[in-house]
Coordinates of N, CA and C and ligand atoms in Angstrom, one line a residue:
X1 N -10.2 19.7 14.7 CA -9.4 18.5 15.2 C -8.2 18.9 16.0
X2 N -8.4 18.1 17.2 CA -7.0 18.4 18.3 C -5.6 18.3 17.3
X3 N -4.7 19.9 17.3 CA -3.5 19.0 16.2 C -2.5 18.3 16.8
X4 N -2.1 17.6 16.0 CA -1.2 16.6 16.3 C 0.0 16.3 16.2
X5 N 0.9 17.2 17.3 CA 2.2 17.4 17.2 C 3.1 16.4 17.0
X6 N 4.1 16.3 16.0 CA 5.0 14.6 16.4 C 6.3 15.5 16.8
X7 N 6.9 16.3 17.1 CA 8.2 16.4 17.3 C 8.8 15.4 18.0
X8 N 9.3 15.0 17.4 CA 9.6 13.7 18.1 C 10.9 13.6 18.9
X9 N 10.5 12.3 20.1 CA 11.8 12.1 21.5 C 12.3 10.5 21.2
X10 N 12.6 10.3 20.1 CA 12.6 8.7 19.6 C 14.1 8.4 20.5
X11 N 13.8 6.9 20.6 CA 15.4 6.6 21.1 C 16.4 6.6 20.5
X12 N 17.8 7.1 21.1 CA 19.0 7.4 20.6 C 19.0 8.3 20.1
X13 N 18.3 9.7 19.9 CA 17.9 10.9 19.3 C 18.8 11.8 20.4
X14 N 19.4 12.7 19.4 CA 20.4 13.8 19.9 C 19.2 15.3 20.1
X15 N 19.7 15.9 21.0 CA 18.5 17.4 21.4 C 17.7 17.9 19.9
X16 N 18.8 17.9 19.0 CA 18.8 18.6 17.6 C 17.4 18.1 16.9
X17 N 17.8 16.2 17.1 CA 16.9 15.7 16.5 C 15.4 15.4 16.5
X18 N 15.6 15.6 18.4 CA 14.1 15.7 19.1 C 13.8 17.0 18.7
X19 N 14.3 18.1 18.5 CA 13.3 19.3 18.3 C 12.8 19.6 17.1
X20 N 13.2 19.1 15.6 CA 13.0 19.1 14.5 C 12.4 18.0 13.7
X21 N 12.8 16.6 14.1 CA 12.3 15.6 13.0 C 11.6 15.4 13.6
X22 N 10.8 14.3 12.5 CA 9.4 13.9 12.7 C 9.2 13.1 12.5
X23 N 8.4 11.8 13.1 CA 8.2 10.5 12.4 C 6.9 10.2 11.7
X24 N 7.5 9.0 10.7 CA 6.2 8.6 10.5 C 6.3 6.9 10.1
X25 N 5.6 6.1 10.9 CA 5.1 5.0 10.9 C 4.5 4.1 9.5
X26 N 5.6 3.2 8.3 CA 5.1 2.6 7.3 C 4.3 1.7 7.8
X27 N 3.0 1.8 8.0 CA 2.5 0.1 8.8 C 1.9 -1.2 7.7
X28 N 3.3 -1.5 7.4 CA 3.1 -2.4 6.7 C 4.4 -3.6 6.8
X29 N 3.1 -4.7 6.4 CA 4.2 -6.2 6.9 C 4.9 -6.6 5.7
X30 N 4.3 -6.3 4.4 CA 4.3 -6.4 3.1 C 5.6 -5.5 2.5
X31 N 6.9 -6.1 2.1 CA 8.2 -5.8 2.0 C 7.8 -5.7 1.0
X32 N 6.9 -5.5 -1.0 CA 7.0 -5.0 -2.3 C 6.8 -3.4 -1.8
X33 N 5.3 -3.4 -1.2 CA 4.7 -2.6 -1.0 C 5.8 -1.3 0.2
X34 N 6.2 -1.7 1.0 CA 7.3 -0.8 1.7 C 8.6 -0.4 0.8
X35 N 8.8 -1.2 -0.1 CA 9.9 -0.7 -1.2 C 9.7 0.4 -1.9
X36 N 8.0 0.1 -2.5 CA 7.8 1.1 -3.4 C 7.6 2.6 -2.7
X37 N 6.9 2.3 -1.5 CA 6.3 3.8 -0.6 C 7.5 4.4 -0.2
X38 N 8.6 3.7 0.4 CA 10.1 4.4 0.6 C 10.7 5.5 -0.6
X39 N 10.0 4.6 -1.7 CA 11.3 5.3 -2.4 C 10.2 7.0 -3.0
X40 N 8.6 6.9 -3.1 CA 7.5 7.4 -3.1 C 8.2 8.7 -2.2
X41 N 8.4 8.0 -0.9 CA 8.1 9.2 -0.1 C 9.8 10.0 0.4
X42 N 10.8 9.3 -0.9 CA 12.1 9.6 -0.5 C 12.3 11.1 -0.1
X43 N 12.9 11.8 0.6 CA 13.5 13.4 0.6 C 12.7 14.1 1.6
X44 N 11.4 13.5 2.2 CA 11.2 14.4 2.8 C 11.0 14.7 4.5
X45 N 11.3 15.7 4.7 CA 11.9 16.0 6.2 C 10.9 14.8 7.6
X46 N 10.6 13.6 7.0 CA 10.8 12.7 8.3 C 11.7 11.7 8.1
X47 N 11.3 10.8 9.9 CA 12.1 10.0 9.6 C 10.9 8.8 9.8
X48 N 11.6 8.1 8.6 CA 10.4 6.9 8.3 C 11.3 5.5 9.3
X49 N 9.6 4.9 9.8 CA 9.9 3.6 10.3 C 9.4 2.6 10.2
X50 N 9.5 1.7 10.2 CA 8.7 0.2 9.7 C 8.3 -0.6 11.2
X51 N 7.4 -1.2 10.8 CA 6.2 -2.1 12.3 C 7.9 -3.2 12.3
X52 N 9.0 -3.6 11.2 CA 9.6 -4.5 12.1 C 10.2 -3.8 13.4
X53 N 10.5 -2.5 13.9 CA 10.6 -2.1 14.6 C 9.8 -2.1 16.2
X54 N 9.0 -2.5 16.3 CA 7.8 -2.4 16.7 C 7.0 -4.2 16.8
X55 N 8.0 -4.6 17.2 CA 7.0 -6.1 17.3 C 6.0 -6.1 18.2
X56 N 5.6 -5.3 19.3 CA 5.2 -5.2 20.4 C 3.5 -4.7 20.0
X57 N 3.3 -4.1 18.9 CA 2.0 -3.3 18.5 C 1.0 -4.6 17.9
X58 N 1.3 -5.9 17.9 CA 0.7 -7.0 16.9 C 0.4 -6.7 15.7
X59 N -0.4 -7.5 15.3 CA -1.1 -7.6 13.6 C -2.6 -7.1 14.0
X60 N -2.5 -5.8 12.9 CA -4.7 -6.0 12.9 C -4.8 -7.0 11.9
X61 N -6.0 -6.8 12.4 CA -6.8 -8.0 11.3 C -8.0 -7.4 10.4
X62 N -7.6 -7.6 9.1 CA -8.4 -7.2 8.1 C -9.7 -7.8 8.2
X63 N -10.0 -7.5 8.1 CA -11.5 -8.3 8.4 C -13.2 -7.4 7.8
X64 N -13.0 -6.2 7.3 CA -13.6 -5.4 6.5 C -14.2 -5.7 4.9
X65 N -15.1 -5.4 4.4 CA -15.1 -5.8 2.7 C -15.4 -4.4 2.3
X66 N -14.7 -3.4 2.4 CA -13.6 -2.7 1.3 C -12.3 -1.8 1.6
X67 N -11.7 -2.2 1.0 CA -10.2 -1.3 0.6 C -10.2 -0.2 2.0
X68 N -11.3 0.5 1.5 CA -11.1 2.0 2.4 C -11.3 1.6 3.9
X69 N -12.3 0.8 3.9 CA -12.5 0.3 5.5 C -11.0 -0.4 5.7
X70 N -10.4 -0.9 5.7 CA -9.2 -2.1 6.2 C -8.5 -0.9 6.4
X71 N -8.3 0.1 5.2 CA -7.0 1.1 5.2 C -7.3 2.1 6.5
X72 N -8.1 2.4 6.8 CA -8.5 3.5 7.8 C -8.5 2.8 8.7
X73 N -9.1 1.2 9.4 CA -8.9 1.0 10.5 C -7.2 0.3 10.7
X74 N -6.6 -0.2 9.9 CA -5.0 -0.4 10.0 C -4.1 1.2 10.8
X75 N -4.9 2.2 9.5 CA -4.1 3.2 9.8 C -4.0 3.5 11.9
X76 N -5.5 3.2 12.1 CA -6.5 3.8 13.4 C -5.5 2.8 14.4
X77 N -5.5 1.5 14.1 CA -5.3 0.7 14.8 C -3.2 0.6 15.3
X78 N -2.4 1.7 14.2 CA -1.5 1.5 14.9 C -1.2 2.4 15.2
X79 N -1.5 3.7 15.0 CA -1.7 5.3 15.7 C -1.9 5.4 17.1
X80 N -3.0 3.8 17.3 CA -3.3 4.3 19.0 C -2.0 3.7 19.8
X81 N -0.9 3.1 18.7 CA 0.6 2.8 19.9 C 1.2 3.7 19.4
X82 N 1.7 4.6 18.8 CA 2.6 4.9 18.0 C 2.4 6.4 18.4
X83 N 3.9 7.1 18.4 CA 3.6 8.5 19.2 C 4.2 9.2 17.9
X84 N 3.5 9.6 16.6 CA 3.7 10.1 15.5 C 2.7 9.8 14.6
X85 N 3.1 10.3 13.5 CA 2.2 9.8 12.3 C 2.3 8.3 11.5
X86 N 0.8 7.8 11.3 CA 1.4 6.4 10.5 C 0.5 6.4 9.5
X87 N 1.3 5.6 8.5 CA 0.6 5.5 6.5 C 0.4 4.3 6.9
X88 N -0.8 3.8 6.2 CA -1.8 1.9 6.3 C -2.3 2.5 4.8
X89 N -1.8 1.7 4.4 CA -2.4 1.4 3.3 C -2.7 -0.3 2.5
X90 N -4.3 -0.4 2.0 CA -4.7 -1.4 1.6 C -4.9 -1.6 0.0
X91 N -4.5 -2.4 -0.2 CA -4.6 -2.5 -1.6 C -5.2 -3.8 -2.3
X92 N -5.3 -3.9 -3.6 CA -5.6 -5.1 -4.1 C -5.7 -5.4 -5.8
X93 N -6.9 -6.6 -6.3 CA -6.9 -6.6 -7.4 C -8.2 -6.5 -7.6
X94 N -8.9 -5.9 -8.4 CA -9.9 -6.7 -8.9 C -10.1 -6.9 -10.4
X95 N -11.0 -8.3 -10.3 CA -11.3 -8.2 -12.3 C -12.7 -8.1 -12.2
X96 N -12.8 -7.6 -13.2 CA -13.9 -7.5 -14.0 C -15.1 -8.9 -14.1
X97 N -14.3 -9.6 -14.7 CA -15.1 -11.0 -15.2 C -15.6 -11.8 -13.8
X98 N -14.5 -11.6 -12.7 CA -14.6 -12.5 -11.2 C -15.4 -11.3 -10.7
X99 N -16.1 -10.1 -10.9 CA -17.4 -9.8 -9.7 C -16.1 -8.8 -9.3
X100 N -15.0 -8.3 -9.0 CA -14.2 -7.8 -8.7 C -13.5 -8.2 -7.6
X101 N -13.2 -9.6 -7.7 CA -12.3 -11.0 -7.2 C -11.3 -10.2 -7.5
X102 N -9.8 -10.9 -7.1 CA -10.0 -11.1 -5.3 C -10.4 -9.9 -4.6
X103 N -10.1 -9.1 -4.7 CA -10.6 -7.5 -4.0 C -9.9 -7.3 -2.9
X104 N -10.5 -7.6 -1.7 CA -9.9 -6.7 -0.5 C -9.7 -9.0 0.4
X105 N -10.0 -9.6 -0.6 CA -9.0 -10.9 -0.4 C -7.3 -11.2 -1.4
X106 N -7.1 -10.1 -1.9 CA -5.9 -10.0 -3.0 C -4.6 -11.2 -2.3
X107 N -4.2 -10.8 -1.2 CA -3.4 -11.3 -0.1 C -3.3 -12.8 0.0
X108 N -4.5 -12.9 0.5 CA -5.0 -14.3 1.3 C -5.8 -15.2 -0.1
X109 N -5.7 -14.8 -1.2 CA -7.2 -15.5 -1.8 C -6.7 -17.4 -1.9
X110 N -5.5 -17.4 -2.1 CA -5.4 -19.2 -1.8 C -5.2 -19.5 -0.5
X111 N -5.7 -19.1 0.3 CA -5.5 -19.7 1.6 C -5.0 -19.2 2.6
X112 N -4.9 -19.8 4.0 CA -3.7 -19.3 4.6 C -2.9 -19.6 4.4
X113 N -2.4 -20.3 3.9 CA -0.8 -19.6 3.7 C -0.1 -19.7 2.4
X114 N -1.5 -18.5 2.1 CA -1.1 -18.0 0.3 C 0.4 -17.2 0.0
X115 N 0.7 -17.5 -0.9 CA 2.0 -17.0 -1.4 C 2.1 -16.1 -2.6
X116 N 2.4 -15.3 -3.1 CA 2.0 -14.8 -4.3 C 2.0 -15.9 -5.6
X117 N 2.9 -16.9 -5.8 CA 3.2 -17.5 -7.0 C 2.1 -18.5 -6.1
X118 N 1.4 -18.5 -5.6 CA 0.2 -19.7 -5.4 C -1.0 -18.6 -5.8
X119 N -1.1 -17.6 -5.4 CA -2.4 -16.9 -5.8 C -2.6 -16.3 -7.4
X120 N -1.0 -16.5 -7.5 CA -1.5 -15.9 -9.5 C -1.7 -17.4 -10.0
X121 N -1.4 -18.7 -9.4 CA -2.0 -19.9 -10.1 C -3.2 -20.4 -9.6
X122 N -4.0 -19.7 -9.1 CA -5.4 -20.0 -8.6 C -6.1 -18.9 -9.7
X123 N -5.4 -18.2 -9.9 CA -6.0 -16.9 -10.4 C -6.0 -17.3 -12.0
X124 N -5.1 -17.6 -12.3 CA -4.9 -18.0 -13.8 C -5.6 -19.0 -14.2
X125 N -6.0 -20.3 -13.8 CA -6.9 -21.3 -13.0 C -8.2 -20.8 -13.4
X126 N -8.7 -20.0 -12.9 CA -9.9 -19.4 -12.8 C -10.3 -18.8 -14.0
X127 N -9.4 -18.0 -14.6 CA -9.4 -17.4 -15.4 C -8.9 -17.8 -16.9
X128 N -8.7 -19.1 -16.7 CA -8.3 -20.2 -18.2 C -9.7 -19.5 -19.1
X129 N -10.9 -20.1 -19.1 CA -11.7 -20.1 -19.9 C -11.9 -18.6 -20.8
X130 N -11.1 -17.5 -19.6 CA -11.7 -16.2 -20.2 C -10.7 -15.6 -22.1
X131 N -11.5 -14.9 -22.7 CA -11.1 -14.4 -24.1 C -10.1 -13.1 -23.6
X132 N -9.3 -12.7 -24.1 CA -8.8 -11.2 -23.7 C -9.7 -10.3 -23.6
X133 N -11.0 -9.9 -24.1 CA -11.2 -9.2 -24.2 C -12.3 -9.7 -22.5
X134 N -12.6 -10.3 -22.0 CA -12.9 -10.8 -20.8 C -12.3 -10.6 -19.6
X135 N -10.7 -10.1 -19.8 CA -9.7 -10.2 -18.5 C -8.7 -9.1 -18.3
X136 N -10.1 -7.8 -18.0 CA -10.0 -6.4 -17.9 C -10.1 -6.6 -16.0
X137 N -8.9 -5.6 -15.4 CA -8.5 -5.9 -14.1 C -8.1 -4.5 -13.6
X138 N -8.2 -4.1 -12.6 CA -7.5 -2.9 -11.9 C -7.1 -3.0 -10.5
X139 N -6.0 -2.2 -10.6 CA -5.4 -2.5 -8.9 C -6.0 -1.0 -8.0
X140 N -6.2 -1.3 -6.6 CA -6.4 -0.3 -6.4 C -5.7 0.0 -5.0
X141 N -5.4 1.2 -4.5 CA -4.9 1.8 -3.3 C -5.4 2.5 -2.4
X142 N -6.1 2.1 -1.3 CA -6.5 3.5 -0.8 C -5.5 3.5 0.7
X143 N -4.9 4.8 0.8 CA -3.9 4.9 1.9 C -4.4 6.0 2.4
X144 N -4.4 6.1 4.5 CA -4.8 6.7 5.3 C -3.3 7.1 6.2
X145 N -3.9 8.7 6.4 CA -2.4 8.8 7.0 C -3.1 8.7 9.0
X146 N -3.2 8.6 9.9 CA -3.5 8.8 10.9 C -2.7 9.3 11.7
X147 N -3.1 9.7 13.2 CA -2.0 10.0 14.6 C -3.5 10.2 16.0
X148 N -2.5 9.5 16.5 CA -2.9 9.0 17.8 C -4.5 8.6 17.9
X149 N -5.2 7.4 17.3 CA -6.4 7.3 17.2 C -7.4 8.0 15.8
X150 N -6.8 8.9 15.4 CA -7.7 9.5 14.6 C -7.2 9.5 12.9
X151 N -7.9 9.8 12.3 CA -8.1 9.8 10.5 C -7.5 11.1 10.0
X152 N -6.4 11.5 9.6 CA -6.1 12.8 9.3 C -6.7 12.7 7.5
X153 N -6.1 11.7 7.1 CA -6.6 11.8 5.6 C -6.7 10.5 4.6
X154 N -7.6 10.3 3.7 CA -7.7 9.0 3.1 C -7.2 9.6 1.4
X155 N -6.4 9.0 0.6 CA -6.0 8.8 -0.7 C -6.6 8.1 -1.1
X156 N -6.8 8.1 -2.9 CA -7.2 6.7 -3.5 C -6.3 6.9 -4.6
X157 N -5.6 5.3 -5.5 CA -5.3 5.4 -6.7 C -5.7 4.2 -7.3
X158 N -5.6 4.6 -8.4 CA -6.1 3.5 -9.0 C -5.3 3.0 -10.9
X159 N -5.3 1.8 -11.0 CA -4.5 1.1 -12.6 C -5.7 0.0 -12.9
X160 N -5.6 1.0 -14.4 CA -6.3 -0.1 -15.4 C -5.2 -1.2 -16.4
X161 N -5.4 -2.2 -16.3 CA -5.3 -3.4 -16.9 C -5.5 -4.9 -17.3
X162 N -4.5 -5.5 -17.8 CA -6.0 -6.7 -17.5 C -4.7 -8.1 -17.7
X163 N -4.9 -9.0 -17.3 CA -4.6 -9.9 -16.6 C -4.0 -11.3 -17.8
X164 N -2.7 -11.3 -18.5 CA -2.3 -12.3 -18.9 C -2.4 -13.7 -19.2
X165 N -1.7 -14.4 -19.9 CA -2.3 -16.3 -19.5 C -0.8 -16.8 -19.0
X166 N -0.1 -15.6 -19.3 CA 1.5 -16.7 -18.3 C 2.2 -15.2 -17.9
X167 N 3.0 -15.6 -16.4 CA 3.5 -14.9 -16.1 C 4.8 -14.5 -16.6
X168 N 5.2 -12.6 -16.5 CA 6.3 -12.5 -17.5 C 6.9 -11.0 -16.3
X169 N 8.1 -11.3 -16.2 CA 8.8 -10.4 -15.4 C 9.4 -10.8 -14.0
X170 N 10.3 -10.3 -13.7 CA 11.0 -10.9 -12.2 C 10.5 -9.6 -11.2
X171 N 10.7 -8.3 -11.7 CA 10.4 -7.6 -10.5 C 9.0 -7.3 -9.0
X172 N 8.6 -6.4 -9.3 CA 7.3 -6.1 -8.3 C 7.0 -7.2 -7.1
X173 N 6.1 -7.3 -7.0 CA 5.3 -8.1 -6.2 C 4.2 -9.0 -6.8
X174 N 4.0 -9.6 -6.0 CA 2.1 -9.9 -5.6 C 1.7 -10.5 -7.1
X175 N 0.6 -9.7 -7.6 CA 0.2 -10.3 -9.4 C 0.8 -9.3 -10.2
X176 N 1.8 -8.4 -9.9 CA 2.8 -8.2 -11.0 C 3.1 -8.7 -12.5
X177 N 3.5 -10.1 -12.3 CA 3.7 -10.4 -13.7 C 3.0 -11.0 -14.4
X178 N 1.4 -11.1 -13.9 CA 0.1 -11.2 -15.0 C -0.6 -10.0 -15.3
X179 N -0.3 -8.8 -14.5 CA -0.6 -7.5 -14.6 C -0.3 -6.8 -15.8
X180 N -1.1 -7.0 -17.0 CA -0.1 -6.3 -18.5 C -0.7 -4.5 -18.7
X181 N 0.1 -4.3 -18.9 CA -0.2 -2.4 -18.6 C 0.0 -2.0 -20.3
X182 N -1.2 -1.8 -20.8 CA -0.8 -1.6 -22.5 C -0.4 -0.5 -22.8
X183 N -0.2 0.7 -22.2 CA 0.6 1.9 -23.2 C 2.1 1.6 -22.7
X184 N 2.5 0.5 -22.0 CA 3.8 0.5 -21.3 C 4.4 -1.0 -22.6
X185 N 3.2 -1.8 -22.8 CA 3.5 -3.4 -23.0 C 4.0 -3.8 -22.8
X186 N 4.2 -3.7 -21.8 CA 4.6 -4.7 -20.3 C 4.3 -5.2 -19.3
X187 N 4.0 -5.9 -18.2 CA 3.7 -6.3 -17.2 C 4.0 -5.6 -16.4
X188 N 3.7 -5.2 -14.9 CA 4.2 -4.6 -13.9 C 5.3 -5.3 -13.6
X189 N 5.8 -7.0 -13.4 CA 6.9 -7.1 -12.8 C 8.2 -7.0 -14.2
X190 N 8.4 -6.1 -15.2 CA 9.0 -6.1 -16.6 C 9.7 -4.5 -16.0
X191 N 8.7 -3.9 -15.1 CA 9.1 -2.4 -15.2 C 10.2 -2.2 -13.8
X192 N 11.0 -1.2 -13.6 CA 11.5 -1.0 -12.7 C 10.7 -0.6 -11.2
X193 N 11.6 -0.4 -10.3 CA 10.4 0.0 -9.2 C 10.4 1.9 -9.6
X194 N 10.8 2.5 -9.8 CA 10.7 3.9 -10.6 C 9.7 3.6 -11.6
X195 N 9.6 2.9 -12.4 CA 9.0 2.7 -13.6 C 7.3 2.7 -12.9
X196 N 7.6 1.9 -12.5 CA 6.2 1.3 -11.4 C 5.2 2.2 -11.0
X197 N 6.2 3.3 -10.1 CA 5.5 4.1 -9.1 C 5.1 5.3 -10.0
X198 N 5.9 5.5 -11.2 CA 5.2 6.6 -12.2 C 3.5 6.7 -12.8
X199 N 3.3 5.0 -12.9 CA 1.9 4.7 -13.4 C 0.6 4.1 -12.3
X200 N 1.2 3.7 -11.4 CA 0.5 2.7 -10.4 C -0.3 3.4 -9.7
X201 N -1.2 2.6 -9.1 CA -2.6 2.9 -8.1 C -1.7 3.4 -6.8
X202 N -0.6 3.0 -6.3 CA 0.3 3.4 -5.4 C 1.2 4.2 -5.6
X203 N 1.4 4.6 -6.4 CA 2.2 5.6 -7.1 C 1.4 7.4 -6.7
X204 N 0.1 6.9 -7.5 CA -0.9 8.2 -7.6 C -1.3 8.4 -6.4
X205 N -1.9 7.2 -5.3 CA -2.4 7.8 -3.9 C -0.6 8.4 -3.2
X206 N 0.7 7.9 -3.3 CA 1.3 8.1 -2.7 C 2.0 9.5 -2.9
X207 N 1.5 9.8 -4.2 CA 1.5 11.4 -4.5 C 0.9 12.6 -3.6
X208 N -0.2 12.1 -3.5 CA -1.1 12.8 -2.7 C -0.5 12.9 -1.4
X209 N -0.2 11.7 -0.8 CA 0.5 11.6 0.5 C 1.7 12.9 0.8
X210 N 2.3 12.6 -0.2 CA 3.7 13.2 -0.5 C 3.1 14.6 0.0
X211 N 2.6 15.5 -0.7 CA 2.0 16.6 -1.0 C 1.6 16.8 0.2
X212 N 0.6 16.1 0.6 CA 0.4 16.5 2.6 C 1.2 16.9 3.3
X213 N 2.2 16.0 2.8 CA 3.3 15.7 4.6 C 4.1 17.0 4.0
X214 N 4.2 17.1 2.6 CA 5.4 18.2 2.2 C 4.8 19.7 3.4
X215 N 3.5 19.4 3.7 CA 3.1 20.8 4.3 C 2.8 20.7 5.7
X216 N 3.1 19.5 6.3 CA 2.8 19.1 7.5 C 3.7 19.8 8.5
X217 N 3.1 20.4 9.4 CA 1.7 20.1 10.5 C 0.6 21.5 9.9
X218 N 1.2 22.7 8.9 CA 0.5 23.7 8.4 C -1.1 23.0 7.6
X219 N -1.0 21.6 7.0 CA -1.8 21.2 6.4 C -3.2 20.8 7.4
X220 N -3.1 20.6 8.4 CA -4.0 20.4 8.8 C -5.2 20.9 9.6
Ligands
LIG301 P1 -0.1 -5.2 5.0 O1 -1.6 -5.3 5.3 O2 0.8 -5.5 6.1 O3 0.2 -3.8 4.3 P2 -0.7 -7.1 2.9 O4 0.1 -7.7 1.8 O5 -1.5 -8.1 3.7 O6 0.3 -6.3 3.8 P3 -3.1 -5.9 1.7 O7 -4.0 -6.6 2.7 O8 -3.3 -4.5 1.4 O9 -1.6 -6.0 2.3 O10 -3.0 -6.8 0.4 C1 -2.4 -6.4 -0.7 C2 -2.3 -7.5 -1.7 O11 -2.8 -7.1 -3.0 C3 -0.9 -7.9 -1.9 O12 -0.4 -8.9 -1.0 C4 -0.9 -8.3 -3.4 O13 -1.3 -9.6 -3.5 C5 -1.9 -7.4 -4.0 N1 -1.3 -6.2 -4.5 C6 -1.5 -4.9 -4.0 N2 -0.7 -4.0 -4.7 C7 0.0 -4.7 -5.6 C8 0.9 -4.4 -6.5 O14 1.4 -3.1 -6.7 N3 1.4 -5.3 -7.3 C9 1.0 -6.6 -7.2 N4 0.1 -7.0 -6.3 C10 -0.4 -6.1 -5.5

């Protein structure tokens, strides 16, 4: 594979900084999810940037039925503007009892213009009639790192738990606080974002991430 230099010429960058740092592109519109990957990927020698930066590259559009597909063409899709490296990562929920509902609809499952506290009450809804032992759930992550058009590498992680009857916790995101995590007994939104990133499907692929870049551009 052609490698893929980023030394980067970013703007407002002093000689120093173009000959050494390096970027890399968070492409995500999703402010839980950019919290957690920041703090994931804190210390190490790039400089991270977010798509608000970047109004100019649009939105892809998810439009794939699985995880891996959405994450690889997001990643594909903002690499071909972007003169560095960029992380896309897709994520979601599934249960058990719904077929593995919502899945790679986690986002969107009430609608357009679903909200998280609208999608855990469609969710909970749906899931009235189920017994505990019926509302076994896992989140999953698969994150692709890309540059300039191409796939350098795909992660997966993944959390087993299962899905509450009332929501409990202020933190996280998304279905956080019907998310109950039994060796923690707590819900994801109960834990800190450290707390989080130690157990989570985004935690474990963003490890892996970590570990690349720690050896990048040698890793490739
Ligand atoms: P980007 O595509 O811009 O990254 P998005 O929110 O649309 O943002 P996804 O398509 O990957 O991203 O959908 C992820 C959804 O899955 C997210 O909006 C939540 O509803 C759910 N989700 C994923 N990870 C979660 C987590 O750690 N905690 C709670 N919900 C999560």
């Amino acid at each position: 594979m052609k490698r893929c230099w980023i030394w980067a010429s970013w703007r407002n960058s002093g000689l120093t900084d173009r000959l050494t740092a390096r970027r890399l592109l968070l492409a995500t519109t999703n402010q839980g999810k950019a919290r957690e990957i920041k703090k994931l990927l804190a210390g190490l020698n790039f400089k991270i940037e977010s798509l608000v930066s970047y109004p100019e590259f649009g939105r892809f559009q998810e439009k794939e039925k699985t995880f891996e597909e959405n994450s690889r063409g997001k990643a594909r899709f903002y690499s071909r503007q972007y003169g560095g490296l960029v992380l896309a990562e897709d994520s979601g929920l599934e249960v058990e009892a719904l077929d593995g509902k919502p899945g790679v609809f986690s986002a969107r499952f009430s609608g357009r213009q679903a909200t998280d506290q609208k999608n855990i009450k469609k969710l909970l809804k749906l899931m009235r009639p189920l017994s505990e032992s019926q509302r076994k759930a896992r989140f999953i992550c698969v994150a692709s790192l890309a540059c300039r058009g191409q796939i350098l590498k795909v992660y997966r992680g993944q959390l087993s738990g299962r899905i509450i009857f009332e929501p409990r916790g202020q933190n996280g995101f998304g279905y956080d606080p019907v998310f109950f995590y039994a060796p923690l007994q707590k819900t994801l939104a109960e834990l800190t974002t450290e707390e989080k990133n130690k157990i989570s499907h985004r935690g474990r692929a963003l490890r892996k991430v970590r570990a690349y870049l720690k050896k990048f551009p040698e890793a490739q």
